Coordinates of C-alpha atoms in Angstrom, one line a residue:
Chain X
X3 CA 14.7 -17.3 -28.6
X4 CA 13.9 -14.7 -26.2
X5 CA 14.6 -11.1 -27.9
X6 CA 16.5 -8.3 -26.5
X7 CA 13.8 -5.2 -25.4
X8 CA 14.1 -1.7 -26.7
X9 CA 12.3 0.4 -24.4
X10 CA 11.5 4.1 -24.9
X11 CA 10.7 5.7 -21.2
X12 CA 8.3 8.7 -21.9
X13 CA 7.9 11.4 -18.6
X14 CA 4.5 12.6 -17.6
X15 CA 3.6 15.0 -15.0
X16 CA -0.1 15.9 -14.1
X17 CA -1.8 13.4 -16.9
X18 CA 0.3 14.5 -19.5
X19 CA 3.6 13.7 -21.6
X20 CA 6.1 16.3 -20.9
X21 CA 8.6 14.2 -22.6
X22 CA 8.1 12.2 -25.7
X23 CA 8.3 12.4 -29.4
X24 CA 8.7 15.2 -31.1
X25 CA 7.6 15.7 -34.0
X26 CA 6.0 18.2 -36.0
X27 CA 3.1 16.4 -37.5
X28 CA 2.0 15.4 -33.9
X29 CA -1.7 16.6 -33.4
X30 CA -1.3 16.9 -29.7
X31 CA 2.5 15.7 -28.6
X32 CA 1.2 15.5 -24.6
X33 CA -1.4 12.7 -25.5
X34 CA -0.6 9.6 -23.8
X35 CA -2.2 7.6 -26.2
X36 CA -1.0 9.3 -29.0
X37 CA 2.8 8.9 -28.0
X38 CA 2.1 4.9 -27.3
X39 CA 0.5 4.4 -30.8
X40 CA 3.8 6.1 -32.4
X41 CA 5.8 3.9 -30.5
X42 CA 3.9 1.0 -30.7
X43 CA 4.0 0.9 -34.5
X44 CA 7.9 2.0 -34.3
X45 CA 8.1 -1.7 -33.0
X46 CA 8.7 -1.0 -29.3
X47 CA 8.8 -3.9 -27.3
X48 CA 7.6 -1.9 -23.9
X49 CA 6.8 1.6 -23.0
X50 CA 7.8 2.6 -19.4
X51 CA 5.6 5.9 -18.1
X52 CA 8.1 7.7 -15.8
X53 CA 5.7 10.0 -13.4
X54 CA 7.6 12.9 -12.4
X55 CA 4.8 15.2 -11.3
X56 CA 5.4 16.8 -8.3
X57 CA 1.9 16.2 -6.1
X58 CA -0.2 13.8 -4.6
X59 CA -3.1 15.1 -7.7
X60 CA -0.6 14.9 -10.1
X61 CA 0.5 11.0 -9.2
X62 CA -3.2 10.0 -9.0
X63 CA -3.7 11.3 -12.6
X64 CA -1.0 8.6 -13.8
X65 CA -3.8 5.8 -13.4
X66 CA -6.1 7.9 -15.8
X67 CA -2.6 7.8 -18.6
X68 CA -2.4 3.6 -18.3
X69 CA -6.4 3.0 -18.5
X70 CA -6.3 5.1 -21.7
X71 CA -3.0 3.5 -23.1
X72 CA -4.1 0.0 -22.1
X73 CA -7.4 0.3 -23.6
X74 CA -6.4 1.1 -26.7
X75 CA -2.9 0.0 -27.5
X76 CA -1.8 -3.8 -26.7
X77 CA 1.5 -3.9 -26.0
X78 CA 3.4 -4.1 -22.9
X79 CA 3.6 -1.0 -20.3
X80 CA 5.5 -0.6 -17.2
X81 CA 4.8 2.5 -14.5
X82 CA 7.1 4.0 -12.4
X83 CA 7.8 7.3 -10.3
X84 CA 5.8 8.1 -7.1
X85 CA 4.3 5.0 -6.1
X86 CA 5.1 4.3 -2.6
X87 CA 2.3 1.7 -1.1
X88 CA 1.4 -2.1 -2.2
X89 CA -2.1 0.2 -2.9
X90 CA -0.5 2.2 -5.3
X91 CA 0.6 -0.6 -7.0
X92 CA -2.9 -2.3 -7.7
X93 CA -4.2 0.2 -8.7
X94 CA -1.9 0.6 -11.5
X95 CA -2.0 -3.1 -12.4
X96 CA -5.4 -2.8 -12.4
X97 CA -5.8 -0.3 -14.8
X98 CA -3.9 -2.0 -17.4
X99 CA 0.4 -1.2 -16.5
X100 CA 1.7 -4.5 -16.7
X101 CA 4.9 -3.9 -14.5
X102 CA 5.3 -1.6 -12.0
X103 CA 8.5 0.8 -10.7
X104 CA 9.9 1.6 -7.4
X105 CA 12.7 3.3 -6.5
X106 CA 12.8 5.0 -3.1
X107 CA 9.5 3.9 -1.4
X108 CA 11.6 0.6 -1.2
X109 CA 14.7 2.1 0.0
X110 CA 12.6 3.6 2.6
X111 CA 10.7 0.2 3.2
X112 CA 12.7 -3.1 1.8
X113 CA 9.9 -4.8 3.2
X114 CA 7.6 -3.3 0.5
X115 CA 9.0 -5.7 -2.2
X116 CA 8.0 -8.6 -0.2
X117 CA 4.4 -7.5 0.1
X118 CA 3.9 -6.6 -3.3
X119 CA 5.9 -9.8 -5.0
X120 CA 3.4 -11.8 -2.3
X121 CA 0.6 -10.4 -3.9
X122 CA 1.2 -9.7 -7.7
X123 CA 3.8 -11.7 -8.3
X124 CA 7.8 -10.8 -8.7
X125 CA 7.5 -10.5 -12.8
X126 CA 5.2 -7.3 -12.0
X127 CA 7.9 -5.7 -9.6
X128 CA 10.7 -3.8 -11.3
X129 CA 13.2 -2.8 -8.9
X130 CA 14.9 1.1 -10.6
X131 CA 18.1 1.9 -9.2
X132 CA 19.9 5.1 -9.8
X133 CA 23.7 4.5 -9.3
X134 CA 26.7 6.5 -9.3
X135 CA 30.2 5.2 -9.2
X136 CA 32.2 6.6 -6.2
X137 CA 35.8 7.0 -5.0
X138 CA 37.3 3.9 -3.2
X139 CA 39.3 5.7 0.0
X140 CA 41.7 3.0 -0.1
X141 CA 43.9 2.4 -3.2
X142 CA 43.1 2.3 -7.1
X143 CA 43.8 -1.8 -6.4
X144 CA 40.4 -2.1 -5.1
X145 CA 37.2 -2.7 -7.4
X146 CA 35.0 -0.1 -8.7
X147 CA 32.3 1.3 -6.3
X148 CA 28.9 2.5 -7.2
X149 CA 26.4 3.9 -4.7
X150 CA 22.8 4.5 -5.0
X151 CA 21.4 7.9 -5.1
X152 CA 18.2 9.4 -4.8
X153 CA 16.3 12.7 -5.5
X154 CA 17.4 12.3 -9.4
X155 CA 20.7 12.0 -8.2
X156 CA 21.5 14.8 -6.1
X157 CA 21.1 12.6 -2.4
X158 CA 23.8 9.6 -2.1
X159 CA 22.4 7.6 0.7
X160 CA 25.5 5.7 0.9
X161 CA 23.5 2.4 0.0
X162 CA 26.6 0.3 -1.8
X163 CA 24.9 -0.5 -5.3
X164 CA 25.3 -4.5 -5.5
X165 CA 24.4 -4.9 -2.4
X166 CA 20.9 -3.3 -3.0
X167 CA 20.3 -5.1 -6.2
X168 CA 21.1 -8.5 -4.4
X169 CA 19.3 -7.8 -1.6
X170 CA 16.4 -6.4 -4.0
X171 CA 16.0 -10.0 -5.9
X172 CA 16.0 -11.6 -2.8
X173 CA 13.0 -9.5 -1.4
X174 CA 11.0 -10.2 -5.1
X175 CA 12.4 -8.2 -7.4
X176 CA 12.1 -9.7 -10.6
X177 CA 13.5 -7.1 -12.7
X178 CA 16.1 -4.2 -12.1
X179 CA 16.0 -0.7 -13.8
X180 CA 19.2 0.2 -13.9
X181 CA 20.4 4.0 -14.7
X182 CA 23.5 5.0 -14.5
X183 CA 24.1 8.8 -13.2
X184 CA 27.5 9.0 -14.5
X185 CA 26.5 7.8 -18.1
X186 CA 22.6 9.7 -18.0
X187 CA 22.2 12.8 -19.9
X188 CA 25.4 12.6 -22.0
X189 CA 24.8 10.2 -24.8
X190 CA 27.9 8.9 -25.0
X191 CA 27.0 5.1 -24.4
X192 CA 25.7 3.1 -21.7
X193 CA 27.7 2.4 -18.5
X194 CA 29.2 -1.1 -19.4
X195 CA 30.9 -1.7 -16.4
X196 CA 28.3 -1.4 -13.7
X197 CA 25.6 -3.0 -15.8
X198 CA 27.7 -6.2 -16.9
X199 CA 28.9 -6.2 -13.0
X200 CA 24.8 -6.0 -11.8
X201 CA 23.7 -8.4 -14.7
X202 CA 26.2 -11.2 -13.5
X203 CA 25.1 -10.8 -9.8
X204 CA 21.5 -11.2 -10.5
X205 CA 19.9 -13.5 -12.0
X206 CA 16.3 -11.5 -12.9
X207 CA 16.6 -9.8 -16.1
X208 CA 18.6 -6.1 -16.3
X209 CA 17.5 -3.0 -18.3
X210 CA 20.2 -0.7 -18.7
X211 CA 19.1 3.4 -18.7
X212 CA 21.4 6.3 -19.1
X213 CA 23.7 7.1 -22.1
X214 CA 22.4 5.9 -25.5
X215 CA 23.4 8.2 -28.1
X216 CA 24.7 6.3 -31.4
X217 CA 23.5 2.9 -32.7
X218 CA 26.3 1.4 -31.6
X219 CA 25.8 2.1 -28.0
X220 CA 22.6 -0.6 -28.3
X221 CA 25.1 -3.4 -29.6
X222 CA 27.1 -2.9 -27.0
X223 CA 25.2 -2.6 -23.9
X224 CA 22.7 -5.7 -25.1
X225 CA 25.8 -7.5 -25.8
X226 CA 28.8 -7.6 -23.9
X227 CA 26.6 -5.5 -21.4
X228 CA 25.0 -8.7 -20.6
X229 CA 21.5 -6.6 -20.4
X230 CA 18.1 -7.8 -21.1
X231 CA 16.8 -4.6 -22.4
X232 CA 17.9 -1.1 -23.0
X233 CA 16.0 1.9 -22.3
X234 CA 15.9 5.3 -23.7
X235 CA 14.2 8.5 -24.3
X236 CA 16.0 11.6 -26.1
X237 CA 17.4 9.4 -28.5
X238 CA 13.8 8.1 -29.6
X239 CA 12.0 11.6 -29.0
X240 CA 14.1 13.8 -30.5
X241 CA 14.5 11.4 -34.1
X242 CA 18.2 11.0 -33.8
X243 CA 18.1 7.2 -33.7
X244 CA 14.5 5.0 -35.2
X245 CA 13.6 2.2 -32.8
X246 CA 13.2 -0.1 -36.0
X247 CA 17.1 1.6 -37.5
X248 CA 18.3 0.3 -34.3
X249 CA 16.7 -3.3 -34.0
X250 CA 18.0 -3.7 -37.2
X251 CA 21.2 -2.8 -36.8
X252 CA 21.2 -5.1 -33.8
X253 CA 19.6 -8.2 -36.0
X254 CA 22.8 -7.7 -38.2
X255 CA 25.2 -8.0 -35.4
X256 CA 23.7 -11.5 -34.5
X257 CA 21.6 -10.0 -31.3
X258 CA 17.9 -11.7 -30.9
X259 CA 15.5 -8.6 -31.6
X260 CA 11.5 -8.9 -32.5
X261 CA 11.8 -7.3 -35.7
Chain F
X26 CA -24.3 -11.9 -34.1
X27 CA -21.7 -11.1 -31.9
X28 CA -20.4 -14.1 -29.7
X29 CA -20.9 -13.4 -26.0
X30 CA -17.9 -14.0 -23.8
X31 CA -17.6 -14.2 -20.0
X32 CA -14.6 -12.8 -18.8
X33 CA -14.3 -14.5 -15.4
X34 CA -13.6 -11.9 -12.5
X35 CA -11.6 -13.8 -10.1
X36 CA -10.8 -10.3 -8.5
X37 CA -6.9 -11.2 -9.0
X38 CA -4.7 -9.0 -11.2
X39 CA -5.4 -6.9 -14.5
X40 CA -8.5 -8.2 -16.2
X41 CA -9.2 -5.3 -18.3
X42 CA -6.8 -5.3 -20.9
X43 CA -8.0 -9.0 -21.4
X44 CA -11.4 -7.1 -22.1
X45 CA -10.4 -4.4 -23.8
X46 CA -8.7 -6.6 -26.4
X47 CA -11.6 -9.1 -26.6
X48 CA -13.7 -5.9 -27.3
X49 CA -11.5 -4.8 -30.1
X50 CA -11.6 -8.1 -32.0
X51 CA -15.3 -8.4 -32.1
X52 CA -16.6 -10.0 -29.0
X53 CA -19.5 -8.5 -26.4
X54 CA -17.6 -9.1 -23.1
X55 CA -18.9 -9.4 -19.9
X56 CA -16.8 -9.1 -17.0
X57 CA -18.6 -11.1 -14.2
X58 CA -18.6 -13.6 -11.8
X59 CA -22.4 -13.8 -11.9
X60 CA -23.0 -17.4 -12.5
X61 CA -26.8 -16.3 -14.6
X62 CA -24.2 -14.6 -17.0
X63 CA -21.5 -17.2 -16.9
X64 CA -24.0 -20.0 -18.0
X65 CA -25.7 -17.6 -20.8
X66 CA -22.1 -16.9 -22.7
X67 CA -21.3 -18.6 -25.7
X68 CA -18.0 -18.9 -24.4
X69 CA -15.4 -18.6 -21.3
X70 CA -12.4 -16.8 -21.1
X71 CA -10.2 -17.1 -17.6
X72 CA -7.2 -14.4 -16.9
X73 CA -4.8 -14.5 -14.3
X74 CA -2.0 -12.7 -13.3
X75 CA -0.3 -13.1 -9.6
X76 CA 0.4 -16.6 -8.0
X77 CA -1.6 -19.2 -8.7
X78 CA -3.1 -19.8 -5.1
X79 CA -4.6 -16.6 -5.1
X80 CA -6.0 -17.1 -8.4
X81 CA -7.1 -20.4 -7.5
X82 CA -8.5 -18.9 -3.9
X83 CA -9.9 -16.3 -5.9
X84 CA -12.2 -18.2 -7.9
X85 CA -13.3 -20.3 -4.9
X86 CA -14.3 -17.0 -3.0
X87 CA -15.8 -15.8 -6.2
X88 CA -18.2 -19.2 -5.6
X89 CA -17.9 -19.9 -9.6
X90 CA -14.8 -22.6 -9.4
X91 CA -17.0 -25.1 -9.6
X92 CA -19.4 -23.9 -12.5
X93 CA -16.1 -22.8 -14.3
X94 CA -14.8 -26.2 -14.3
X95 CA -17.9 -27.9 -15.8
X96 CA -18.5 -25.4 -18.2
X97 CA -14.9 -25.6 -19.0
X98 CA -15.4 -29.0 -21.0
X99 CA -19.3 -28.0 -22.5
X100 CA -18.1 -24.8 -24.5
X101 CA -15.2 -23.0 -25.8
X102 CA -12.6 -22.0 -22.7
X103 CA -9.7 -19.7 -23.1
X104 CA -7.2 -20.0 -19.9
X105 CA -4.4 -17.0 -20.1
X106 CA -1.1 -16.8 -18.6
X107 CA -2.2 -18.3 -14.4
X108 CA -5.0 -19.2 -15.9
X109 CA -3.9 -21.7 -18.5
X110 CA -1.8 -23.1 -15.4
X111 CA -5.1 -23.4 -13.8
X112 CA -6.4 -25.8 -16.3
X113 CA -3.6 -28.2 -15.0
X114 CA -4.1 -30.6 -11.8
X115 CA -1.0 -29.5 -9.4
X116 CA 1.2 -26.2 -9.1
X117 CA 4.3 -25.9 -6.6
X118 CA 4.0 -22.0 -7.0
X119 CA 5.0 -21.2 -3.2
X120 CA 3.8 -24.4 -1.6
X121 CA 1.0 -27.2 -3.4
X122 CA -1.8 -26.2 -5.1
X123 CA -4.7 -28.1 -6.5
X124 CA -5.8 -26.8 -10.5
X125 CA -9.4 -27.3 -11.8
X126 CA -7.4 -30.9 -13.2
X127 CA -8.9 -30.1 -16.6
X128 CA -6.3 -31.0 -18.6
X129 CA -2.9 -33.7 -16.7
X130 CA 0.3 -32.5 -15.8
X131 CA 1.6 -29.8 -14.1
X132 CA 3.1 -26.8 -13.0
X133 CA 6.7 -25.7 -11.9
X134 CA 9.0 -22.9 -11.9
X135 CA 12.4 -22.6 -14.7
X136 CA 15.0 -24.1 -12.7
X137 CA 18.0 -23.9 -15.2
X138 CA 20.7 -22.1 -14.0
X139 CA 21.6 -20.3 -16.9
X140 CA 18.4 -18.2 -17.4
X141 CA 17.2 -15.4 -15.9
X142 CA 13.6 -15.7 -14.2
X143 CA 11.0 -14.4 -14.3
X144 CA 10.7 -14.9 -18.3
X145 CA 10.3 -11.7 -19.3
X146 CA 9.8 -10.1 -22.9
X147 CA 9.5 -10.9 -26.5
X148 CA 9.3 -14.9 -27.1
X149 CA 9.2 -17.4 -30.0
X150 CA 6.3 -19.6 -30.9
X151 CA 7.2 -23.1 -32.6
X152 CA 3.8 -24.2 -33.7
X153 CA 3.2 -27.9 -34.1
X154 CA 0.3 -28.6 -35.6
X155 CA -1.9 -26.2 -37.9
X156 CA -5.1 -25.4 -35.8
X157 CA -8.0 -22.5 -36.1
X158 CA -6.9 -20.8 -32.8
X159 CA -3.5 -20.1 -34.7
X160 CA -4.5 -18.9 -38.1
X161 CA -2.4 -15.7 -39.0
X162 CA 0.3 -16.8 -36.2
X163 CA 3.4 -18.7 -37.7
X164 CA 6.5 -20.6 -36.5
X165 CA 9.1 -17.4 -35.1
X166 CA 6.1 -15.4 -34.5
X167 CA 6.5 -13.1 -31.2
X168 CA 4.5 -13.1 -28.2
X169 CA 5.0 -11.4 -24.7
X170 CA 5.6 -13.2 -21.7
X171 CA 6.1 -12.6 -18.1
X172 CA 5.9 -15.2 -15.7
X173 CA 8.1 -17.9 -13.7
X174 CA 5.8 -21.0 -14.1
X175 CA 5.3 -23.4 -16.9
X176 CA 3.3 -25.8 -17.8
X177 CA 4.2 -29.7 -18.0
X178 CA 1.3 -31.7 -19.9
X179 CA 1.3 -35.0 -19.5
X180 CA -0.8 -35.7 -23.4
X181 CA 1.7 -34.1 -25.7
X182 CA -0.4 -34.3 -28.6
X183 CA -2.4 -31.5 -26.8
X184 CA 0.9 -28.9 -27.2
X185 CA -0.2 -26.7 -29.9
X186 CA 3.3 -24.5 -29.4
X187 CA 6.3 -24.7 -27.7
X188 CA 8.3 -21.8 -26.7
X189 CA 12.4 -22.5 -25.8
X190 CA 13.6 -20.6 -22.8
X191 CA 16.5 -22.7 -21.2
X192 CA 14.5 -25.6 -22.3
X193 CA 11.2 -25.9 -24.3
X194 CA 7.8 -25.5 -22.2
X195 CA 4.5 -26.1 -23.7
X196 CA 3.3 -22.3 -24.5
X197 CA -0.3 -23.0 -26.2
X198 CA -2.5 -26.0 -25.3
X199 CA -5.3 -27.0 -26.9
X200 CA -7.7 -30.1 -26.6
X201 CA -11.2 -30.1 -28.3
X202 CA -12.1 -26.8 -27.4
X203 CA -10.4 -26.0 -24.2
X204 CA -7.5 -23.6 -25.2
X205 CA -4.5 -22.2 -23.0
X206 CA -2.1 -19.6 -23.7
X207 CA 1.5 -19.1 -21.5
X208 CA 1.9 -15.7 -23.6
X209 CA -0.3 -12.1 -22.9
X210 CA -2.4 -11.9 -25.9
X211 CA -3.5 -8.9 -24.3
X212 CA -0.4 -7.4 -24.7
X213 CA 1.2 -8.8 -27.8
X214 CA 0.2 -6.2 -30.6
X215 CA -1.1 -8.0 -33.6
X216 CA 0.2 -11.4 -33.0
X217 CA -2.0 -11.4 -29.9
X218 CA -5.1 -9.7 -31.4
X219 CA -5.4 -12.4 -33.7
X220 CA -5.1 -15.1 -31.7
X221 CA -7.7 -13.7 -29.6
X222 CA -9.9 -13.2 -32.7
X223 CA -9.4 -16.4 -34.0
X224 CA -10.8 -17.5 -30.8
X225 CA -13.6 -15.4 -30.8
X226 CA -14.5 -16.1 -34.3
X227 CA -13.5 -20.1 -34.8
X228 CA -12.6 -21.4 -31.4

């Protein structure tokens, strides 16, 4: 049976982690490599590398992070943040990420899924959405709303959220990122509504993002959430939650983890 | 003495994890599509990752498609992921394409409505018969996959695991010693490693 991911999403900026485990015993807590062994023996099912740096140096140092990771640690990895060309792309896959992430660059240019599903393949293209639920005008009657937003959330381009993920599969998509800006940050559970809605519109797998705080959240996101995976990083980095604590707990409630 | 393994560059998708973990279990790689270096390995290992056209195109431009396939029957062969659908006579992968027809049957995508595709994640093998390529691996081990395409072999007493997703696809072949592998060893931690050494070391 196919088993539910856990996915710990570490940031890098300039060819390091800025964001990842934390703890004291860490020789060097910025080492790429060093952060995807921890995890990997945690039992991670996939690392996602979330590039956040802020220049065209910084993004090309990203490649350097997945050719070290890849080379030493065999599991899967998936890339996202600042790649914006079907070039970008190879490269990555090249150098050992097995999926990569794009947000804006296809807002900007739907057409970009289509070339890069042509050539790699729509289970190597991860579609990330960042979506925020917003006011219907009309009556509380109508259905809930969620609009995609960009710039980590501060920019709402007014793109209608299932629309985009629809639209997404149908350009090659073959997976969907999915964070939630109302749930992100505040670690009080993942944002069942607009994941379940997403998840029974596509039909490419769904990992939810924004929210996990307590063991429970898991159970409940990879369950009635309908998602394929959930993602996380504070709750990983900073201890309060074992990947292995929570794959357990999520064996127990009857929900197909690799243990 | 180390055993020598070509690593076939087809110029399609990631090919260096493949040799990275080959590396780590023992083997001297060689990531070519020099056919001098080709003929001198001990043994052949094909990746693939993208559709399988351009895999197939690939090894056609590469001018080693037809070495590859003879070879393919004389020593030990390792097809991974697109390139254990390679091994296979006919994939409808976006239009009709023609395999190296090393081993019958087929290729086609997961039609079933109720699962999600690509097949992407953490997987189950059922192992059917005990076999040196899957010492170390049990029934309910785990193995990564990512892909939309399965193989359909026509000689099921080739099927060395099955996998179940929607229904049950044929996710290791082996016959004599031409091997293929639906899953990433590449990228499945220890459960890959090993199979990847068993085929280095016994295969």
């Amino acid at each position: 049976m196919l088993a539910k991911r856990i996915i710990p999403c570490l940031d890098v900026k300039d060819g390091r982690v800025v964001k990842g485990v934390n703890f004291v015993d860490l020789r060097d807590a910025g080492d790429p490599v060093e952060q995807a062994r921890i995890y990997d023996r945690m039992g991670a099912d996939e690392l996602v590398f979330l590039d956040i740096s802020a220049t065209y140096r910084g993004h090309q140092t990203v490649i350097d992070i997945v050719r070290s990771v890849a080379d030493q640690v065999f599991m899967p990895l998936t890339v996202g943040g600042g790649i914006r060309t079907v070039s970008d792309m190879r490269d990555l896959l090249l150098a050992g990420a097995d999926k990569v992430s794009i947000n804006s660059a296809a807002l900007a240019n739907p057409e970009l899924l289509v070339d890069a599903s042509e050539r790699f393949g729509s289970q190597c293209i991860v579609l990330a959405i960042d979506a925020r639920a917003t006011k219907n005008d009309d009556s509380v009657l109508s259905a809930q709303k969620w609009e995609v937003f960009v710039s980590g959330g501060r920019e709402n381009t007014g793109i209608d959220v299932l629309e985009w993920a629809d639209r997404g599969v149908s350009l090659g998509a073959g997976e969907i990122l999915l964070t939630s800006m109302n749930t992100d940050g505040v670690m009080d559970g993942f944002d069942m509504e607009l994941t379940h809605t997403v998840a029974n519109l596509v039909n490419v797998p769904v990992i939810a993002s924004g929210g996990a705080g307590k063991i429970s959240h898991f159970a409940e996101i990879l369950g009635d959430g309908c998602a394929s995976a959930a993602l996380a990083a504070s709750v990983f980095h900073d201890e309060i939650l074992t990947i292995s604590e929570v794959k357990q707990f999520l064996s127990e409630a009857g929900i197909a983890v690799r243990l | 003495m180390k055993s020598h393994i070509a690593l076939i560059d087809h110029g399609v998708g990631n090919l260096r994890s493949v040799e990275k973990a080959l590396a780590v279990v023992g083997a001297n790689v060689s990531l070519t599509r020099d056919p001098d270096v080709i003929v001198s390995a001990d043994k052949l290992v094909l990746p693939g990752v993208g559709s399988f056209g351009d895999c197939m195109n690939g090894l056609r431009e590469s001018g080693t498609l037809e070495l590859v396939r003879s070879l393919a029957l004389e020593r030990p062969f390792l097809g991974i992921c697109v390139g254990m659908q390679m091994l296979f006579e006919t994939s409808d992968e976006m239009g009709s394409h023609r395999g190296l027809g090393l081993l019958p049957g087929s290729v086609t995508r997961f039609k079933d409505s109720d699962i999600r595709i690509p097949h992407t994640g953490w997987n189950q093998l059922d192992i059917t018969i005990e076999h040196p390529l899957l010492e170390g691996v049990y029934t309910g081990s785990y193995a990564y996959f990512n892909h939309s395409y399965f193989c359909t072999p026509t000689n099921l007493s080739d099927v060395l695991s099955y996998t179940e997703y929607g229904a049950r696809f044929c996710s290791i072949i082996g016959r004599n010693r031409l091997y293929g592998i639906q899953c990433h060893p590449e990228k499945s931690q220890d459960i890959g490693l090993q199979i990847l050494r068993n085929f280095v070391e016994k295969g």
